[in-house]
Short mmCIF file of C-alpha atoms and ligand atoms in Angstrom, two decimals:
data_model
loop_
_atom_site.label_atom_id
_atom_site.label_comp_id
_atom_site.label_asym_id
_atom_site.label_seq_id
_atom_site.Cartn_x
_atom_site.Cartn_y
_atom_site.Cartn_z
CA UNK A 1 0.00 0.00 0.00
CA UNK A 2 1.31 3.45 -0.85
CA UNK A 3 1.61 6.15 1.78
CA UNK A 4 -0.03 9.53 1.96
CA UNK A 5 0.68 12.32 4.42
CA UNK A 6 -0.56 15.82 5.05
CA UNK A 7 -0.96 18.38 7.80
CA UNK A 8 -2.72 21.63 8.65
CA UNK A 9 -1.56 24.49 10.87
CA UNK A 10 -3.82 25.17 13.86
CA UNK A 11 -3.69 28.93 13.32
CA UNK A 12 -7.05 30.67 13.25
CA UNK A 13 -10.18 28.72 12.40
CA UNK A 14 -10.34 26.26 9.53
CA UNK A 15 -11.92 27.57 6.37
CA UNK A 16 -13.97 26.06 3.60
CA UNK A 17 -10.77 26.41 1.51
CA UNK A 18 -8.92 24.06 3.89
CA UNK A 19 -11.75 21.57 3.61
CA UNK A 20 -12.10 21.67 -0.17
CA UNK A 21 -8.39 21.95 -0.98
CA UNK A 22 -7.12 19.46 1.59
CA UNK A 23 -9.33 17.60 4.10
CA UNK A 24 -11.80 16.39 1.46
CA UNK A 25 -8.93 14.54 -0.23
CA UNK A 26 -7.74 13.01 3.05
CA UNK A 27 -11.18 11.53 3.62
CA UNK A 28 -11.54 10.36 0.04
CA UNK A 29 -8.21 8.53 0.03
CA UNK A 30 -8.17 7.05 3.54
CA UNK A 31 -9.31 3.63 2.32
CA UNK A 32 -6.71 3.36 -0.41
CA UNK A 33 -3.55 4.58 1.30
CA UNK A 34 -1.59 4.20 4.49
CA UNK A 35 -2.47 7.66 5.75
CA UNK A 36 -0.73 10.03 8.17
CA UNK A 37 -2.52 13.26 9.04
CA UNK A 38 -1.21 15.65 11.63
CA UNK A 39 -1.62 19.01 13.31
CA UNK A 40 1.29 21.21 12.27
CA UNK A 41 1.68 23.12 15.52
CA UNK A 42 5.47 23.52 15.18
CA UNK A 43 4.68 25.38 11.96
CA UNK A 44 2.03 27.44 13.75
CA UNK A 45 4.59 29.18 15.98
CA UNK A 46 6.55 30.58 13.03
CA UNK A 47 4.23 33.55 13.57
CA UNK A 48 3.28 34.87 17.02
CA UNK A 49 0.49 32.74 18.48
CA UNK A 50 -1.39 33.20 21.71
CA UNK A 51 -0.92 29.91 23.66
CA UNK A 52 -4.54 29.74 24.84
CA UNK A 53 -5.83 30.25 21.34
CA UNK A 54 -3.34 27.79 19.89
CA UNK A 55 -4.55 25.15 22.31
CA UNK A 56 -8.19 25.80 21.45
CA UNK A 57 -7.48 25.77 17.71
CA UNK A 58 -5.52 22.52 18.06
CA UNK A 59 -8.41 20.77 19.78
CA UNK A 60 -10.85 22.18 17.24
CA UNK A 61 -8.71 20.94 14.39
CA UNK A 62 -8.61 17.37 15.73
CA UNK A 63 -12.37 17.38 16.28
CA UNK A 64 -12.91 18.81 12.81
CA UNK A 65 -10.66 16.21 11.19
CA UNK A 66 -12.89 13.55 12.74
CA UNK A 67 -16.12 15.43 11.99
CA UNK A 68 -15.09 15.73 8.33
CA UNK A 69 -14.91 11.95 8.20
CA UNK A 70 -11.36 10.90 9.03
CA UNK A 71 -11.51 7.49 10.66
CA UNK A 72 -8.83 6.95 13.33
CA UNK A 73 -9.02 3.20 12.61
CA UNK A 74 -7.67 3.92 9.14
CA UNK A 75 -5.63 7.08 9.62
CA UNK A 76 -2.76 7.83 11.98
CA UNK A 77 -3.69 11.19 13.46
CA UNK A 78 -0.99 12.89 15.49
CA UNK A 79 0.32 16.13 16.93
CA UNK A 80 3.57 17.26 15.32
CA UNK A 81 5.14 18.61 18.54
CA UNK A 82 4.56 15.26 20.30
CA UNK A 83 6.81 13.50 17.78
CA UNK A 84 10.06 15.23 18.62
CA UNK A 85 11.90 13.66 15.67
CA UNK A 86 10.23 16.19 13.35
CA UNK A 87 12.30 19.00 14.80
CA UNK A 88 15.40 16.81 14.71
CA UNK A 89 15.04 15.77 11.08
CA UNK A 90 14.01 19.33 10.26
CA UNK A 91 17.41 20.54 11.41
CA UNK A 92 19.27 17.88 9.45
CA UNK A 93 17.40 18.89 6.31
CA UNK A 94 17.89 22.60 6.99
CA UNK A 95 21.61 21.90 6.75
CA UNK A 96 21.07 20.48 3.26
CA UNK A 97 18.98 23.40 1.98
CA UNK A 98 20.44 26.43 0.24
CA UNK A 99 19.47 29.95 1.25
CA UNK A 100 18.53 30.66 -2.37
CA UNK A 101 16.00 27.83 -2.37
CA UNK A 102 14.24 29.26 0.67
CA UNK A 103 14.39 32.79 -0.71
CA UNK A 104 12.50 31.56 -3.78
CA UNK A 105 9.56 30.18 -1.77
CA UNK A 106 6.55 32.29 -2.72
CA UNK A 107 5.00 32.39 0.75
CA UNK A 108 8.18 33.86 2.18
CA UNK A 109 8.63 36.16 -0.82
CA UNK A 110 5.05 37.47 -0.50
CA UNK A 111 5.54 38.31 3.17
CA UNK A 112 8.80 40.14 2.57
CA UNK A 113 7.38 41.90 -0.50
CA UNK A 114 4.52 43.23 1.62
CA UNK A 115 7.16 44.66 3.95
CA UNK A 116 5.90 42.60 6.87
CA UNK A 117 8.02 43.07 9.95
CA UNK A 118 8.87 40.46 12.55
CA UNK A 119 9.61 37.68 10.06
CA UNK A 120 11.26 34.97 12.15
CA UNK A 121 14.06 32.63 11.16
CA UNK A 122 11.51 29.84 11.71
CA UNK A 123 9.28 31.28 9.02
CA UNK A 124 12.22 31.33 6.64
CA UNK A 125 13.25 27.72 7.31
CA UNK A 126 9.65 26.49 7.55
CA UNK A 127 9.81 24.47 4.28
CA UNK A 128 12.72 22.39 5.68
CA UNK A 129 10.56 21.33 8.61
CA UNK A 130 7.74 20.58 6.21
CA UNK A 131 10.12 18.42 4.16
CA UNK A 132 10.99 16.54 7.36
CA UNK A 133 7.28 15.92 8.03
CA UNK A 134 6.89 14.41 4.59
CA UNK A 135 10.12 12.44 4.28
CA UNK A 136 9.88 11.01 7.81
CA UNK A 137 7.06 8.65 6.79
CA UNK A 138 8.21 7.91 3.23
CA UNK A 139 5.09 9.54 1.82
CA UNK A 140 4.39 8.78 -1.85
CA UNK A 141 1.72 11.46 -2.09
CA UNK A 142 1.02 14.70 -0.27
CA UNK A 143 -2.53 16.00 -0.80
CA UNK A 144 -2.43 19.82 -0.57
CA UNK A 145 -3.94 22.95 -2.05
CA UNK A 146 -2.02 24.81 -4.75
CA UNK A 147 -0.32 27.18 -2.29
CA UNK A 148 1.64 24.31 -0.70
CA UNK A 149 2.78 22.64 -3.91
CA UNK A 150 6.08 24.49 -4.05
CA UNK A 151 6.95 23.30 -0.54
CA UNK A 152 6.32 19.68 -1.51
CA UNK A 153 8.54 20.17 -4.55
CA UNK A 154 11.34 21.35 -2.26
CA UNK A 155 10.85 18.18 -0.19
CA UNK A 156 11.34 16.20 -3.40
CA UNK A 157 14.54 18.07 -4.19
CA UNK A 158 15.88 17.55 -0.68
CA UNK A 159 15.07 13.83 -0.77
CA UNK A 160 16.90 13.47 -4.08
CA UNK A 161 19.86 15.48 -2.84
CA UNK A 162 20.15 13.46 0.35
CA UNK A 163 19.78 10.12 -1.47
CA UNK A 164 22.45 11.09 -3.99
CA UNK A 165 24.86 12.15 -1.31
CA UNK A 166 24.36 9.40 1.29
CA UNK A 167 22.60 6.56 -0.53
CA UNK A 168 18.91 5.59 -0.64
CA UNK A 169 17.26 7.06 2.47
CA UNK A 170 14.02 8.82 1.54
CA UNK A 171 11.15 8.07 -0.80
CA UNK A 172 10.50 10.83 -3.37
CA UNK A 173 7.09 12.40 -2.64
CA UNK A 174 4.60 13.90 -5.08
CA UNK A 175 2.14 16.70 -4.40
CA UNK A 176 -1.48 15.83 -5.11
CA UNK A 177 -3.87 18.70 -5.77
CA UNK A 178 -7.59 18.27 -6.42
CA UNK A 179 -8.86 18.86 -9.97
CA UNK A 180 -11.54 21.23 -8.70
CA UNK A 181 -10.96 23.44 -5.66
CA UNK A 182 -7.15 23.36 -5.33
CA UNK A 183 -7.50 27.07 -4.62
CA UNK A 184 -10.71 28.52 -3.22
CA UNK A 185 -10.83 32.31 -3.33
CA UNK A 186 -12.03 34.99 -0.94
CA UNK A 187 -15.74 35.76 -1.40
CA UNK A 188 -15.00 39.47 -1.19
CA UNK A 189 -11.82 39.53 -3.21
CA UNK A 190 -12.01 36.58 -5.60
CA UNK A 191 -8.51 36.96 -6.97
CA UNK A 192 -7.07 36.29 -3.47
CA UNK A 193 -6.94 32.96 -1.67
CA UNK A 194 -9.59 32.31 1.00
CA UNK A 195 -7.42 32.36 4.08
CA UNK A 196 -7.60 31.87 7.84
CA UNK A 197 -5.87 35.20 8.23
CA UNK A 198 -8.14 37.30 6.00
CA UNK A 199 -9.16 40.49 7.79
CA UNK A 200 -12.67 40.80 6.30
CA UNK A 201 -14.82 38.03 7.85
CA UNK A 202 -17.27 38.25 4.94
CA UNK A 203 -14.61 36.93 2.58
CA UNK A 204 -14.05 33.68 4.43
CA UNK A 205 -16.32 30.84 5.46
CA UNK A 206 -15.09 29.17 8.63
CA UNK A 207 -16.09 25.58 9.19
CA UNK A 208 -17.45 26.65 12.57
CA UNK A 209 -19.37 29.68 11.24
CA UNK A 210 -23.04 29.86 12.03
CA UNK A 211 -24.55 28.17 8.91
CA UNK A 212 -27.11 30.94 8.38
CA UNK A 213 -24.37 33.56 8.49
CA UNK A 214 -22.31 31.52 6.05
CA UNK A 215 -25.28 31.44 3.69
CA UNK A 216 -25.45 35.24 3.88
CA UNK A 217 -21.75 35.48 3.08
CA UNK A 218 -22.40 33.53 -0.13
CA UNK A 219 -25.32 35.84 -0.93
CA UNK A 220 -23.09 38.89 -0.60
CA UNK A 221 -20.16 37.35 -2.52
CA UNK A 222 -18.57 39.69 -5.06
CA UNK A 223 -19.33 38.67 -8.66
CA UNK A 224 -19.21 40.85 -11.82
CA UNK A 225 -21.49 42.79 -14.14
CA UNK A 226 -21.46 40.35 -17.09
CA UNK A 227 -24.64 38.63 -15.96
CA UNK A 228 -23.91 35.20 -17.49
CA UNK A 229 -22.91 32.09 -15.62
CA UNK A 230 -19.68 30.70 -17.03
CA UNK A 231 -16.65 28.99 -15.60
CA UNK A 232 -14.04 31.58 -16.55
CA UNK A 233 -11.61 32.21 -13.67
CA UNK A 234 -9.77 34.93 -15.63
CA UNK A 235 -12.73 37.15 -16.44
CA UNK A 236 -15.32 35.95 -13.92
CA UNK A 237 -13.36 34.95 -10.82
CA UNK A 238 -16.23 35.45 -8.36
CA UNK A 239 -18.75 33.34 -10.30
CA UNK A 240 -16.10 30.69 -11.02
CA UNK A 241 -15.31 30.50 -7.30
CA UNK A 242 -18.97 29.90 -6.48
CA UNK A 243 -19.09 27.19 -9.14
CA UNK A 244 -16.02 25.52 -7.62
CA UNK A 245 -17.53 25.60 -4.14
CA UNK A 246 -20.79 24.16 -5.48
CA UNK A 247 -19.12 21.40 -7.45
CA UNK A 248 -16.75 20.42 -4.61
CA UNK A 249 -19.53 20.09 -2.06
CA UNK A 250 -22.33 18.71 -4.27
CA UNK A 251 -20.25 16.45 -6.51
CA UNK A 252 -22.02 17.80 -9.61
CA UNK A 253 -19.57 18.68 -12.38
CA UNK A 254 -18.95 22.36 -13.15
CA UNK A 255 -20.06 21.81 -16.75
CA UNK A 256 -23.38 20.36 -15.62
CA UNK A 257 -24.00 23.25 -13.23
CA UNK A 258 -23.15 25.82 -15.91
CA UNK A 259 -25.48 24.10 -18.34
CA UNK A 260 -28.36 24.12 -15.84
CA UNK A 261 -27.81 27.81 -15.21
CA UNK A 262 -27.92 29.06 -18.77
CA UNK A 263 -30.35 31.98 -18.91
CA UNK A 264 -30.49 32.25 -15.13
CA UNK A 265 -29.09 34.96 -12.85
CA UNK A 266 -26.44 35.21 -10.14
CA UNK A 267 -29.11 35.48 -7.42
CA UNK A 268 -30.34 31.98 -8.17
CA UNK A 269 -26.85 30.52 -8.25
CA UNK A 270 -25.98 32.19 -4.94
CA UNK A 271 -29.14 30.84 -3.36
CA UNK A 272 -28.31 27.28 -4.40
CA UNK A 273 -24.66 27.52 -3.33
CA UNK A 274 -25.74 29.17 -0.06
CA UNK A 275 -28.13 26.30 0.66
CA UNK A 276 -25.46 23.70 -0.12
CA UNK A 277 -23.01 25.42 2.23
CA UNK A 278 -25.71 25.75 4.90
CA UNK A 279 -26.47 22.01 4.78
CA UNK A 280 -22.80 21.06 4.68
CA UNK A 281 -21.92 23.17 7.73
CA UNK A 282 -25.01 22.10 9.69
CA UNK A 283 -24.14 18.39 9.27
CA UNK A 284 -20.47 18.95 9.95
CA UNK A 285 -21.08 20.96 13.11
CA UNK A 286 -23.54 18.40 14.45
CA UNK A 287 -20.82 15.75 14.19
CA UNK A 288 -18.23 18.15 15.58
CA UNK A 289 -20.33 18.75 18.72
CA UNK A 290 -20.86 15.02 19.22
CA UNK A 291 -17.13 14.38 18.92
CA UNK A 292 -16.23 17.14 21.37
CA UNK A 293 -18.83 15.82 23.84
CA UNK A 294 -17.63 12.22 23.48
CA UNK A 295 -14.13 13.05 24.74
CA UNK A 296 -12.44 10.75 22.17
CA UNK A 297 -9.88 13.30 21.08
CA UNK A 298 -7.21 12.48 23.67
CA UNK A 299 -7.36 8.77 23.04
CA UNK A 300 -7.16 9.21 19.27
CA UNK A 301 -4.16 11.46 19.66
CA UNK A 302 -2.39 9.23 22.16
CA UNK A 303 -2.59 6.25 19.81
CA UNK A 304 -1.64 8.27 16.75
CA UNK A 305 1.32 9.90 18.52
CA UNK A 306 2.62 6.51 19.64
CA UNK A 307 2.46 5.00 16.16
CA UNK A 308 3.98 8.04 14.46
CA UNK A 309 6.78 8.15 17.06
CA UNK A 310 7.76 4.54 16.40
CA UNK A 311 8.14 5.18 12.69
CA UNK A 312 9.86 8.51 13.19
CA UNK A 313 12.36 7.01 15.63
CA UNK A 314 13.35 4.37 13.10
CA UNK A 315 13.74 6.91 10.32
CA UNK A 316 15.83 9.33 12.34
CA UNK A 317 18.08 6.52 13.50
CA UNK A 318 18.69 5.62 9.85
CA UNK A 319 19.42 9.24 8.90
CA UNK A 320 21.82 9.68 11.81
CA UNK A 321 23.71 6.60 10.72
CA UNK A 322 24.02 7.96 7.19
CA UNK A 323 25.31 11.27 8.51
CA UNK A 324 27.97 9.60 10.66
CA UNK A 325 26.35 10.48 13.98
CA UNK A 326 26.06 7.01 15.37
CA UNK A 327 29.00 6.19 17.64
CA UNK A 328 27.50 4.03 20.37
CA UNK A 329 26.32 0.58 19.30
P1 TYM B 401 -2.23 25.43 5.89
O1 TYM B 401 -2.54 25.16 7.32
O2 TYM B 401 -2.01 26.85 5.48
O3 TYM B 401 -3.37 24.85 4.97
C1 TYM B 401 -3.81 23.50 5.10
C2 TYM B 401 -4.20 22.93 3.76
O4 TYM B 401 -5.30 23.68 3.21
C3 TYM B 401 -4.98 24.09 1.88
N1 TYM B 401 -5.62 25.40 1.64
C4 TYM B 401 -6.43 25.66 0.61
N2 TYM B 401 -6.84 24.90 -0.43
C5 TYM B 401 -7.68 25.47 -1.33
N3 TYM B 401 -8.10 26.75 -1.23
C6 TYM B 401 -7.73 27.54 -0.20
N4 TYM B 401 -8.18 28.79 -0.11
C7 TYM B 401 -6.84 27.00 0.78
N5 TYM B 401 -6.27 27.51 1.91
C8 TYM B 401 -5.52 26.50 2.41
C9 TYM B 401 -3.45 24.20 1.87
O5 TYM B 401 -2.93 24.13 0.57
C10 TYM B 401 -3.07 23.01 2.73
O6 TYM B 401 -3.07 21.83 1.95
N6 TYM B 401 2.59 24.20 5.54
C11 TYM B 401 1.25 23.66 5.59
C12 TYM B 401 1.08 22.64 6.70
C13 TYM B 401 2.06 21.53 6.66
C14 TYM B 401 2.06 20.44 5.74
C15 TYM B 401 3.18 19.66 6.10
C16 TYM B 401 1.22 20.07 4.69
C17 TYM B 401 3.13 21.39 7.47
N7 TYM B 401 3.80 20.25 7.14
C18 TYM B 401 3.49 18.47 5.40
C19 TYM B 401 1.52 18.89 3.99
C20 TYM B 401 2.66 18.12 4.35
C21 TYM B 401 0.26 24.79 5.81
O7 TYM B 401 0.61 25.81 6.34
O8 TYM B 401 -1.00 24.53 5.42
#
């Protein structure tokens, strides 16, 4: 069986973009792959995080993973900081990464271009830690949204570099992005990614938003003045975004939706998408509440952490040997 791995940072609340671009794939593939899914809390502290909020977001993320349909019998669910080998392997890979490679990472480039202050060294070396996450478990595939593809490609490069220098050590991973919904856009600014950190709450649908409010956000989504329903991300980004959200949640193809909507207006499309989102969030939140009330989270994490740690320990021991670290027998 091939292996799949992915993670999400517990910063802010999870958005519909995280679900459509990432979690939906985890659930879809859990029967076919040996699956490792984790909470990337070491990555979360690359920007300043309030500890109380981080803790709350971490618990929410685990509960949401389960509420979205991840089955702990099939998936190893763990907390990155509880598997200390991630930081260890992260360092070893940092020492095999060139400054130029990290300077070319678009997420880092965007932040510096915006003149953001307080960029930490951790934010700069973040992709090395992400490579460690991936290479630790010999992942064949890494399901992610488009914004993370470049980081997975760096992990590939680092795996190849390490294997060439020290002999076969890591499997070469491949990013896996969904055909529809690899990038969901802000409802208010549909050329920008829907993001946990977006300032305008009307642009983002959080998975824990009140469903009725979420429906209103869809109703007030920015579209255009062309008045025809087409899938044309260049010229009609707002309408195309709504079509992607619809198709991802309903399973109906974009072509079929467009066909049904010929001669109809944006109001009708928004109503249908709003209702789909309303139903999706209502079901999800019902399961989320049951999971929180059941108290299963700790047990799931304890088991997942233990399994991940066993594999990580073996891998790091192998890497240390290759690097010439192992002196004691
Ligand atoms: P993060 O927490 O920013 O995002 C989690 C996942 O959600 C996807 N995503 C989106 N997809 C579609 N449309 C959007 N608007 C949208 N916003 C976010 C992201 O592409 C991602 O797949 N560095 C990672 C976490 C990480 C990781 C890893 C992922 C750490 N180690 C190893 C995979 C493998 C991150 O910050 O994702």
